[in-house]
mmCIF file of C-alpha atoms (C1' of nucleotides) and ligand atoms in Angstrom:
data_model
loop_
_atom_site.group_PDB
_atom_site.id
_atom_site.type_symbol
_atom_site.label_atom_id
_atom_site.label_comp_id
_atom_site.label_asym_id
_atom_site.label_seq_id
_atom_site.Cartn_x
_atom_site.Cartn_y
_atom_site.Cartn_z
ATOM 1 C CA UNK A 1 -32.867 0.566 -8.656
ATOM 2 C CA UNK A 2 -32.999 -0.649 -12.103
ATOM 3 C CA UNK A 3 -35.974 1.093 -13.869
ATOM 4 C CA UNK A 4 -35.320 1.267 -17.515
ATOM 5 C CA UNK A 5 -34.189 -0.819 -20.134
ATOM 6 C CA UNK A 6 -31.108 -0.777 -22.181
ATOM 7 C CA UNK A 7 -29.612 -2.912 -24.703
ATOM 8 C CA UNK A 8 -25.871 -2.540 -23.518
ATOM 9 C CA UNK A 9 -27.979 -4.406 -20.115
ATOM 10 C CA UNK A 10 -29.602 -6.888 -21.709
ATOM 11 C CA UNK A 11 -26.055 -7.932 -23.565
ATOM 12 C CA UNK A 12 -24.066 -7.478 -20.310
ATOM 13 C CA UNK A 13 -27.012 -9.881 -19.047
ATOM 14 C CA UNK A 14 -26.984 -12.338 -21.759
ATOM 15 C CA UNK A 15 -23.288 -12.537 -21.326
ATOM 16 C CA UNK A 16 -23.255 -13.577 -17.869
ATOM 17 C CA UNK A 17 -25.759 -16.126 -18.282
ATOM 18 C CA UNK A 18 -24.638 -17.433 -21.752
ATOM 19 C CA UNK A 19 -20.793 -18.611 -20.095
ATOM 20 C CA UNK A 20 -20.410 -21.104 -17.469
ATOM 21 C CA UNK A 21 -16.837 -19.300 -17.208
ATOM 22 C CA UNK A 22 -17.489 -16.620 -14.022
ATOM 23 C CA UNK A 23 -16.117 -13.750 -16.250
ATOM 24 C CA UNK A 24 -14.734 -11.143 -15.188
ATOM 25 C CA UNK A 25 -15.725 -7.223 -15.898
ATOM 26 C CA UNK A 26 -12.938 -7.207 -18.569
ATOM 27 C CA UNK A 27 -13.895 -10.244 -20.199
ATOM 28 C CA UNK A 28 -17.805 -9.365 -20.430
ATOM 29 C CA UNK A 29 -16.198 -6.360 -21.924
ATOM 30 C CA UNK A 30 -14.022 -8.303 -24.570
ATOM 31 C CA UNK A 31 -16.603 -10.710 -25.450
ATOM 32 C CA UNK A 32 -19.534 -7.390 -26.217
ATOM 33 C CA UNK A 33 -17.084 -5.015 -27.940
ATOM 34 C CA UNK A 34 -17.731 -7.609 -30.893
ATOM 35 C CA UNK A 35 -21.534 -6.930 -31.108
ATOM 36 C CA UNK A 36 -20.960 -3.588 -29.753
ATOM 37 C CA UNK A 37 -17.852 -1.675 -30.702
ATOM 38 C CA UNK A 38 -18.290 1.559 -28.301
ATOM 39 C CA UNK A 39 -19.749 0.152 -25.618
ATOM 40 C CA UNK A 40 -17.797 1.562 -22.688
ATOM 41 C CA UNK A 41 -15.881 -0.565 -19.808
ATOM 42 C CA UNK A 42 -17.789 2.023 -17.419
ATOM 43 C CA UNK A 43 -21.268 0.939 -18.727
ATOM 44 C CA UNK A 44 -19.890 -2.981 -18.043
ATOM 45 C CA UNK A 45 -19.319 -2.188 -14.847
ATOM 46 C CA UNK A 46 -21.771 -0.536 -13.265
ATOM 47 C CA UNK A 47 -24.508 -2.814 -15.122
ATOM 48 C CA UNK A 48 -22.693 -5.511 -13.145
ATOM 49 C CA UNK A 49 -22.794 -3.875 -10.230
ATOM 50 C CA UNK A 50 -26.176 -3.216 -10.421
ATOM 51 C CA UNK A 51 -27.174 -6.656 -11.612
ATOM 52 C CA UNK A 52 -25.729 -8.138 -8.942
ATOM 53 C CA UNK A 53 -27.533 -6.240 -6.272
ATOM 54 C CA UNK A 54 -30.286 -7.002 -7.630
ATOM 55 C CA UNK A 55 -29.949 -10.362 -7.700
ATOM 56 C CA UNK A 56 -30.259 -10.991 -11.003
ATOM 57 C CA UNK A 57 -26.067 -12.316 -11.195
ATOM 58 C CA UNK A 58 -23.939 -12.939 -7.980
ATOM 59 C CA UNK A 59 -20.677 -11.322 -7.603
ATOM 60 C CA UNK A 60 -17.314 -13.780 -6.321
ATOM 61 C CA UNK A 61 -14.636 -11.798 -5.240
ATOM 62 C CA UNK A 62 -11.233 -13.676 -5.742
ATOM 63 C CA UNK A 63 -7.930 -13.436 -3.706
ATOM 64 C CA UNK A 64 -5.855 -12.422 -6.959
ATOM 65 C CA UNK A 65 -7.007 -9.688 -9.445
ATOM 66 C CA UNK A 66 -10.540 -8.746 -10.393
ATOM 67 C CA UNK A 67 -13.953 -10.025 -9.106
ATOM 68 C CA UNK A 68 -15.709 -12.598 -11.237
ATOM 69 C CA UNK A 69 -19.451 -12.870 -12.092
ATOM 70 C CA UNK A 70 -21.628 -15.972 -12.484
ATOM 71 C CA UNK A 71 -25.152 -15.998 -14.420
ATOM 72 C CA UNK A 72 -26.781 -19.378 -12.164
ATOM 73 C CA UNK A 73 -27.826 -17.601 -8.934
ATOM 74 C CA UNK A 74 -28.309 -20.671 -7.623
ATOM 75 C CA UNK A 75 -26.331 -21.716 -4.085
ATOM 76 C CA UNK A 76 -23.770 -23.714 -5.169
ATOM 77 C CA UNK A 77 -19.843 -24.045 -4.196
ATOM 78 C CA UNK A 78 -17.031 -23.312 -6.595
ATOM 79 C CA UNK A 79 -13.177 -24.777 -7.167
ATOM 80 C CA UNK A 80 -10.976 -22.475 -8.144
ATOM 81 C CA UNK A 81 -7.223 -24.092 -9.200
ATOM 82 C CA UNK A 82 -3.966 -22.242 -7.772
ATOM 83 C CA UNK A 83 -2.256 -22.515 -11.107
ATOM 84 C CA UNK A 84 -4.502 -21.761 -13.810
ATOM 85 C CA UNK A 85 -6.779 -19.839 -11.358
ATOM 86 C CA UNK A 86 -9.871 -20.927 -13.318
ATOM 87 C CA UNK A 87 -13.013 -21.268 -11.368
ATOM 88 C CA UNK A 88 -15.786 -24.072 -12.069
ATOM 89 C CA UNK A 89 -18.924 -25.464 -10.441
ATOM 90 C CA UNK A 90 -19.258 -27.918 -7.988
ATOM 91 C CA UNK A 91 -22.097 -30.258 -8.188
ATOM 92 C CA UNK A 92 -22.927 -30.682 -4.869
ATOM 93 C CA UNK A 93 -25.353 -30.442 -2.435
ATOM 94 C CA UNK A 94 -25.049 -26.713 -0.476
ATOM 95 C CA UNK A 95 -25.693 -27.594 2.984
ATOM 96 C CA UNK A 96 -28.870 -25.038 3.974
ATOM 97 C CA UNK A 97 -29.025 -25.279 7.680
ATOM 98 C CA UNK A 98 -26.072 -24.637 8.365
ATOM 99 C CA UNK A 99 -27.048 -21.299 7.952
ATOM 100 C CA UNK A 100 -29.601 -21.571 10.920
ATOM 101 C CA UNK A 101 -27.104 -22.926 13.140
ATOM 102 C CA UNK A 102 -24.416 -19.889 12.303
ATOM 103 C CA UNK A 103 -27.675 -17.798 12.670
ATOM 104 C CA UNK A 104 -27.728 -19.409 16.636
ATOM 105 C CA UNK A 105 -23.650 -19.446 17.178
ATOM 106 C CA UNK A 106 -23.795 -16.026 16.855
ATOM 107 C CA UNK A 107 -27.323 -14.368 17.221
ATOM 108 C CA UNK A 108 -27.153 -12.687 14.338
ATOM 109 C CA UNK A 109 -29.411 -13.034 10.958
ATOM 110 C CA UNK A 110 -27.884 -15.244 8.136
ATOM 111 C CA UNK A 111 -28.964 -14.616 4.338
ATOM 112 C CA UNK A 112 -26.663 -16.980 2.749
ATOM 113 C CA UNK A 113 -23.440 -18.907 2.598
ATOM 114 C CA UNK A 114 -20.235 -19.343 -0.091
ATOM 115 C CA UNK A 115 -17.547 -22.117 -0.400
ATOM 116 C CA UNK A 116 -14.614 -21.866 -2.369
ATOM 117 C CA UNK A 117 -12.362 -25.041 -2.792
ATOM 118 C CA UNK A 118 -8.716 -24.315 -3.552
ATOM 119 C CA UNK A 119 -6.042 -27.010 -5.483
ATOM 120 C CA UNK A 120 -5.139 -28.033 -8.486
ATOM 121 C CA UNK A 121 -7.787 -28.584 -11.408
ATOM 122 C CA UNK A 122 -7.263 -31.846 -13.403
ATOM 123 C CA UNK A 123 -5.728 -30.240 -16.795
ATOM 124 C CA UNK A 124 -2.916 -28.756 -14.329
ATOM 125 C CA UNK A 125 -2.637 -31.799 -12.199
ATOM 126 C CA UNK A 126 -2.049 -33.674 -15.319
ATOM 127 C CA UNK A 127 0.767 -31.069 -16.471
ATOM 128 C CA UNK A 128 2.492 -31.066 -13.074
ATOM 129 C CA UNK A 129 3.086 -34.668 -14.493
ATOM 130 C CA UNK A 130 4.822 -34.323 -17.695
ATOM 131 C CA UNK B 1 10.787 -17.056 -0.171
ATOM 132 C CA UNK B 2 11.377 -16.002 2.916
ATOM 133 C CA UNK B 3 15.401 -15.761 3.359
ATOM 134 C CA UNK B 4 16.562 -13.217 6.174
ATOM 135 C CA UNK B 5 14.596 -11.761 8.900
ATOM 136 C CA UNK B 6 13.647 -7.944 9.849
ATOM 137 C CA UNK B 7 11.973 -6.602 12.452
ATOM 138 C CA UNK B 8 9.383 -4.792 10.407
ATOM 139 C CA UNK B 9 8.062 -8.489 9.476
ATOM 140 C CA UNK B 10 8.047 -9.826 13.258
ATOM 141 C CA UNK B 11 6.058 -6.988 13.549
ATOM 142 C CA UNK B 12 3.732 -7.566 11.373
ATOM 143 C CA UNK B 13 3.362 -10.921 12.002
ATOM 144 C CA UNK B 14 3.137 -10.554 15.503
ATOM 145 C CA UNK B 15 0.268 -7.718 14.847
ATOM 146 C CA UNK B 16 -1.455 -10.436 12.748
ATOM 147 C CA UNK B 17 -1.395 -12.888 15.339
ATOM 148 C CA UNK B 18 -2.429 -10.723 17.977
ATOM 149 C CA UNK B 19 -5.529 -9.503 16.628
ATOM 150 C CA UNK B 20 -8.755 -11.058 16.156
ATOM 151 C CA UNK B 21 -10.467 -8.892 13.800
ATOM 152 C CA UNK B 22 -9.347 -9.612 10.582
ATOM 153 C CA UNK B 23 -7.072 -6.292 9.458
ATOM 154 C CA UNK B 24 -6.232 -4.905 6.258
ATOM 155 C CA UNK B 25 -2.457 -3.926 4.808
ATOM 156 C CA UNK B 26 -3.884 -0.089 5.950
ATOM 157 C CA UNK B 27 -5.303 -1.071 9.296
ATOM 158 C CA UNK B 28 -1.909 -3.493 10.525
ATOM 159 C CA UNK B 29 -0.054 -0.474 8.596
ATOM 160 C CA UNK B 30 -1.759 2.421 10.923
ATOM 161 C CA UNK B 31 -1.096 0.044 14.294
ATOM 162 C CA UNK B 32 2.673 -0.335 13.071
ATOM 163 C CA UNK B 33 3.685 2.801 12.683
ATOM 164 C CA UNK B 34 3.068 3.762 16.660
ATOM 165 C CA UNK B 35 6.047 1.916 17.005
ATOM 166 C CA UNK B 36 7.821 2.025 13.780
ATOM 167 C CA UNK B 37 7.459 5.616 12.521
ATOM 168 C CA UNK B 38 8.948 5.118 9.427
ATOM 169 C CA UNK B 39 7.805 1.958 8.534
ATOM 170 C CA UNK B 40 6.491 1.962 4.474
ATOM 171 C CA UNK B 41 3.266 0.884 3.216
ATOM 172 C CA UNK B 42 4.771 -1.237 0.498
ATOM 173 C CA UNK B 43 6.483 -3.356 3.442
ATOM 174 C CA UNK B 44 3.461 -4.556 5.141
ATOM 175 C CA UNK B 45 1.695 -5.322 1.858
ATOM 176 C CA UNK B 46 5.023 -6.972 0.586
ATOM 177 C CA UNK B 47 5.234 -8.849 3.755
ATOM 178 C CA UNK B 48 1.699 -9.955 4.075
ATOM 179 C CA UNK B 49 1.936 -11.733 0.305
ATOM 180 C CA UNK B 50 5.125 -13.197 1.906
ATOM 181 C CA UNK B 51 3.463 -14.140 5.010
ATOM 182 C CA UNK B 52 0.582 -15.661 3.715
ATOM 183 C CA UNK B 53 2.145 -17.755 0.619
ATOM 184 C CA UNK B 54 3.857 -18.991 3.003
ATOM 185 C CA UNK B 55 1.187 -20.405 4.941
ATOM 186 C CA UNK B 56 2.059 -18.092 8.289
ATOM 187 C CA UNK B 57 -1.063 -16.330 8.370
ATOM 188 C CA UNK B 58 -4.281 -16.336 5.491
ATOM 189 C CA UNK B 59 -5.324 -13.880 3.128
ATOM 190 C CA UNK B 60 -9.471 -13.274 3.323
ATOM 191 C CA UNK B 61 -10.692 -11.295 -0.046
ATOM 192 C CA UNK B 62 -13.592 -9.826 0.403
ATOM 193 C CA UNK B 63 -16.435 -8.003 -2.228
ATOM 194 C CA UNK B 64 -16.412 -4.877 -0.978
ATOM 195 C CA UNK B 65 -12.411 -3.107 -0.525
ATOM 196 C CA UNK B 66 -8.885 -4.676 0.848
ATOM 197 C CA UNK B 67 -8.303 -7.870 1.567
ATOM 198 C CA UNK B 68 -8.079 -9.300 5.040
ATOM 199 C CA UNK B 69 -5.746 -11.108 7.405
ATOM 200 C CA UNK B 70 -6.002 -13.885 9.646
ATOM 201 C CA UNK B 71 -3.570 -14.998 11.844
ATOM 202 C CA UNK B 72 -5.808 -17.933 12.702
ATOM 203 C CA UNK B 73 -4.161 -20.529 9.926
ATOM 204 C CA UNK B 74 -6.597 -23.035 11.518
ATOM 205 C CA UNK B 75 -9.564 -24.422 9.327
ATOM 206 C CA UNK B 76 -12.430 -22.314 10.226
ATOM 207 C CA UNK B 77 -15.520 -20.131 9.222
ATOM 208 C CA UNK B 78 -16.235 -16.621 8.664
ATOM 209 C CA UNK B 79 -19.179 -14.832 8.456
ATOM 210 C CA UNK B 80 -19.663 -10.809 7.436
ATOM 211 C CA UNK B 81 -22.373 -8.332 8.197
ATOM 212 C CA UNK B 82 -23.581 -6.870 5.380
ATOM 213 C CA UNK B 83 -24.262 -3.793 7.495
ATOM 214 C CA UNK B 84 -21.000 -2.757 9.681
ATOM 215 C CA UNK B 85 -18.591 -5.249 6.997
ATOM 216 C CA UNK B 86 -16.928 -6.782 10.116
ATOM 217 C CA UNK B 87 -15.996 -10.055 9.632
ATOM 218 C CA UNK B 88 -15.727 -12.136 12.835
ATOM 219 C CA UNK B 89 -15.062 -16.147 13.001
ATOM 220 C CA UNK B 90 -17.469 -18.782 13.660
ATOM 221 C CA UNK B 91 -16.621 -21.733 16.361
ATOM 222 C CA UNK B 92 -17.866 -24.663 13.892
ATOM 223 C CA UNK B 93 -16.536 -27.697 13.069
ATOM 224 C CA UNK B 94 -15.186 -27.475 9.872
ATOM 225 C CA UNK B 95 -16.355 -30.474 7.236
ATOM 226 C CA UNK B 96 -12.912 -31.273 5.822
ATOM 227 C CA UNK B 97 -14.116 -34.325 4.146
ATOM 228 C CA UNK B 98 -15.831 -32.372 1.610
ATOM 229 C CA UNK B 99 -12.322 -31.637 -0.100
ATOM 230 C CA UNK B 100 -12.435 -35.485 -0.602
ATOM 231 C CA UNK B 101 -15.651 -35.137 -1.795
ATOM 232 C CA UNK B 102 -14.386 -32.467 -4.520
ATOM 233 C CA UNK B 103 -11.456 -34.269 -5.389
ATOM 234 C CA UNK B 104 -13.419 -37.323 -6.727
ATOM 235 C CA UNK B 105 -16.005 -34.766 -8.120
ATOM 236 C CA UNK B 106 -13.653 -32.872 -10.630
ATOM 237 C CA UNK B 107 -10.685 -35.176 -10.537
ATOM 238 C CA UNK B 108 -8.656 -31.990 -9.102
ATOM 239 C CA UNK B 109 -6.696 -31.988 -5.475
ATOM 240 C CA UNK B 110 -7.981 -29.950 -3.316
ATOM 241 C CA UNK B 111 -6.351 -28.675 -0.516
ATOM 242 C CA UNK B 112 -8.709 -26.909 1.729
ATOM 243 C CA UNK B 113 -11.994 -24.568 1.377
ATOM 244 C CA UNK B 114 -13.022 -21.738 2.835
ATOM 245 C CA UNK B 115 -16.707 -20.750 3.553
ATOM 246 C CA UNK B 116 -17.879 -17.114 4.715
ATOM 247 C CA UNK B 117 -21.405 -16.031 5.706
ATOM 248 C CA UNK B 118 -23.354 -13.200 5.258
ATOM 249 C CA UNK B 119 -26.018 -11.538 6.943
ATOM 250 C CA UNK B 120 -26.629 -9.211 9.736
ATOM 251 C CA UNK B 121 -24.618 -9.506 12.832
ATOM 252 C CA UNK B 122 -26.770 -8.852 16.870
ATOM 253 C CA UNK B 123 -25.236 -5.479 17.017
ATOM 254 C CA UNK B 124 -26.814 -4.332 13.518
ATOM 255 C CA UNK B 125 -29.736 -6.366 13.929
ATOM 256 C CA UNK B 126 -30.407 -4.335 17.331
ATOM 257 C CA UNK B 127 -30.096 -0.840 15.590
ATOM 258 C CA UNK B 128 -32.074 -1.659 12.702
ATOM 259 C CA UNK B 129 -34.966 -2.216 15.588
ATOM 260 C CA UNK B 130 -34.802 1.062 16.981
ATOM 261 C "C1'" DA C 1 -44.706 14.628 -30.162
ATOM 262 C "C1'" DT C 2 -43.204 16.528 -25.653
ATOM 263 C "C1'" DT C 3 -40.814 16.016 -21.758
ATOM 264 C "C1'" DA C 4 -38.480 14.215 -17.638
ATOM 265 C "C1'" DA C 5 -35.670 10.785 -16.071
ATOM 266 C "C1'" DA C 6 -32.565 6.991 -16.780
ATOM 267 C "C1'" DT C 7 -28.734 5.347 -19.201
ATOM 268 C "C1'" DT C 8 -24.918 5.791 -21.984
ATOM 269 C "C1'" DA C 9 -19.777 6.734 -23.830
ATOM 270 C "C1'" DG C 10 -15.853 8.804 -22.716
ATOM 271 C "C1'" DT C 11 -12.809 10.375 -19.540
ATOM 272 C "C1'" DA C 12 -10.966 11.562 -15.176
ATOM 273 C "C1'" DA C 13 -10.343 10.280 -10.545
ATOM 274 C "C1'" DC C 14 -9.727 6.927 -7.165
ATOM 275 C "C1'" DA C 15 -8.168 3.078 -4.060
ATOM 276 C "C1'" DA C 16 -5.590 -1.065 -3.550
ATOM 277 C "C1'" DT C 17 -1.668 -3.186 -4.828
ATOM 278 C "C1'" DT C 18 2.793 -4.042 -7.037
ATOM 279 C "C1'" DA C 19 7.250 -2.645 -9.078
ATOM 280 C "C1'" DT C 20 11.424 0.120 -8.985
ATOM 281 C "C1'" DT C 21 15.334 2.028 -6.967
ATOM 282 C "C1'" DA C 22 18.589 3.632 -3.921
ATOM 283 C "C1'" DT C 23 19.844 2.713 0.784
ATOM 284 C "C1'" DT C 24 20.198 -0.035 5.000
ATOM 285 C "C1'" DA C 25 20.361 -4.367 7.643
ATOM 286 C "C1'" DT C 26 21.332 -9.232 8.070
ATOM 287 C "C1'" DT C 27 24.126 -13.124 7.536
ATOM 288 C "C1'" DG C 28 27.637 -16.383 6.741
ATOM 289 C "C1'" DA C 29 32.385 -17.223 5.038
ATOM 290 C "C1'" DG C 30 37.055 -16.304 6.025
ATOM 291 C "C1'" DC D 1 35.339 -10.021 14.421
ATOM 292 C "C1'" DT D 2 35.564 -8.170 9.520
ATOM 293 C "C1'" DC D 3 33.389 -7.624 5.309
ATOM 294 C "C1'" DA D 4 31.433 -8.737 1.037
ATOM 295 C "C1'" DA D 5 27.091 -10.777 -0.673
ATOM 296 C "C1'" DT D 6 22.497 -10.201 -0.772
ATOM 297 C "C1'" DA D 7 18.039 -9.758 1.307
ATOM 298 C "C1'" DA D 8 15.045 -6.395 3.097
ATOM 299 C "C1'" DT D 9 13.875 -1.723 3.630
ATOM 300 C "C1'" DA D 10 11.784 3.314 2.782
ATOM 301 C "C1'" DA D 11 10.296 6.179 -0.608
ATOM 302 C "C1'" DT D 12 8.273 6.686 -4.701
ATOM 303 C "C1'" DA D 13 6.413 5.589 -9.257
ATOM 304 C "C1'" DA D 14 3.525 2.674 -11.874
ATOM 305 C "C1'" DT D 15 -0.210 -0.527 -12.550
ATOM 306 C "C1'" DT D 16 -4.626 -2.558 -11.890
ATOM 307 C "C1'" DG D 17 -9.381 -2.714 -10.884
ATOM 308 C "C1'" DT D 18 -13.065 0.168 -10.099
ATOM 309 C "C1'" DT D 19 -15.997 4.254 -9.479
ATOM 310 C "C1'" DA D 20 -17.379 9.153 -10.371
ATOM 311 C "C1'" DC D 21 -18.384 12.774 -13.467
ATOM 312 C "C1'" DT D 22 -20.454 15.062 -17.505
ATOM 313 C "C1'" DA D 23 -22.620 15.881 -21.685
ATOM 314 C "C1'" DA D 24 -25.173 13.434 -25.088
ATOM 315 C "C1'" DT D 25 -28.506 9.875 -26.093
ATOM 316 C "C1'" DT D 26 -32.238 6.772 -25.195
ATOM 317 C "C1'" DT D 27 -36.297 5.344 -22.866
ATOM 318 C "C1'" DA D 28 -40.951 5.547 -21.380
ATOM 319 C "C1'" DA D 29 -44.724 8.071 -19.463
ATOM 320 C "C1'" DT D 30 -47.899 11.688 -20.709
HETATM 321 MN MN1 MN E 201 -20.876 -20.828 -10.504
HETATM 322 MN MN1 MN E 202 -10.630 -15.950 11.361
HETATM 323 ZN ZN1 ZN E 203 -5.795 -25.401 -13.392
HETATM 324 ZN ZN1 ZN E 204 -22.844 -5.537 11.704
#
DNA sequence: ATTAAATTAGTAACAATTATTATTATTGAG
DNA sequence: CTCAATAATAATAATTGTTACTAATTTAAT
């Protein structure tokens, strides 16, 4: 799929890996315009696209307004908070076999799981308060 | 929210309910208008936000195009082929005291998760035998 | 260096969703 | 049961997020 280089890549890679913010196209977009001013939104987001089926980023679709991409490819679950609709990282062990037993339940072939946790993230909790 | 009723949103939640396979706004839009005609577009989207703020049915976002609806509000799995993009549920008990587990995690309330998984489902695995 | 293919910027097109507006339906007070 | 208040509707326009197209540029193999 991907068989040759480009810088505008290699940013839009370095991006995603650099935050720990699951950015969105538009943001990636934002943040490179500063190191390069005509790189297009287009080029953003079919890098993305690309990147992520190739593994190299994974791709977390959200219930409100654009998808959002995260550099650590690693299984892990994510919070996102209802009010400030910020996602983070949960530290926690991603339970593996359950995949197996899904694969059983339904006799079908299971690549992979995702968890999202929904609520309120501490900074809002707090302001709920005041 | 929700302060008078219609018949265009009994409809639609009754479609909702009835179905198990996890419509979009187009798909619960299509089935409506055999018996609505004139039914709009804009209604069963506006109604489905409605609907599922309000906790009557749940909203499923998904990578690839619309959302999805479930009139299942129960805690429970998904999982998606990759292949055919159906999404069907899985009969697994769900682990509700991870949300407990995330609270104390991120010092955030959580109020419930969601998990979907992906792979091939027995019908797709079948063809891609043959 | 030559050349073919991949990638790009820029723009147009697209699909999903939301907002607007004028009209219709529901509801609760009198 | 009226009838005004207002919520909900159909139709349409606008917005948002994303993909497709095209000509120009860049890459990498010869
Ligand atoms: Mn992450
Ligand atoms: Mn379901
Ligand atoms: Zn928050
Ligand atoms: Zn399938």
């Amino acid at each position: 799929m991907i068989k040759k280089s480009s810088k505008q890549r290699d940013a839009i890679i370095q991006s995603v890996k650099n935050r720990r913010d699951h950015p969105t196209a538009d943001e990636i977009y934002a943040q490179l315009r500063e190191s390069y001013p005509n790189i297009s939104l287009g080029t953003v987001y079919r890098n993305l696209a690309k990147l992520s089926e190739a593994g190299f980023i994974t791709r977390i679709s959200c219930i409100e307004g654009a998808d959002r991409f995260d550099g650590d490819t690693s299984s892990h679950y994510h919070f996102q908070c209802i009010t400030c609709r910020k996602i983070c990282d949960i530290d926690m062990d991603v339970d593996t076999n359950l995949n197996a037993k899904v694969e059983k339940l339904l006799d079908a072939h299971v690549d992979d799981h995702m968890a999202m946790f929904f609520g309120t993230c501490c900074k809002c909790k707090g302001l709920a308060k005041i």
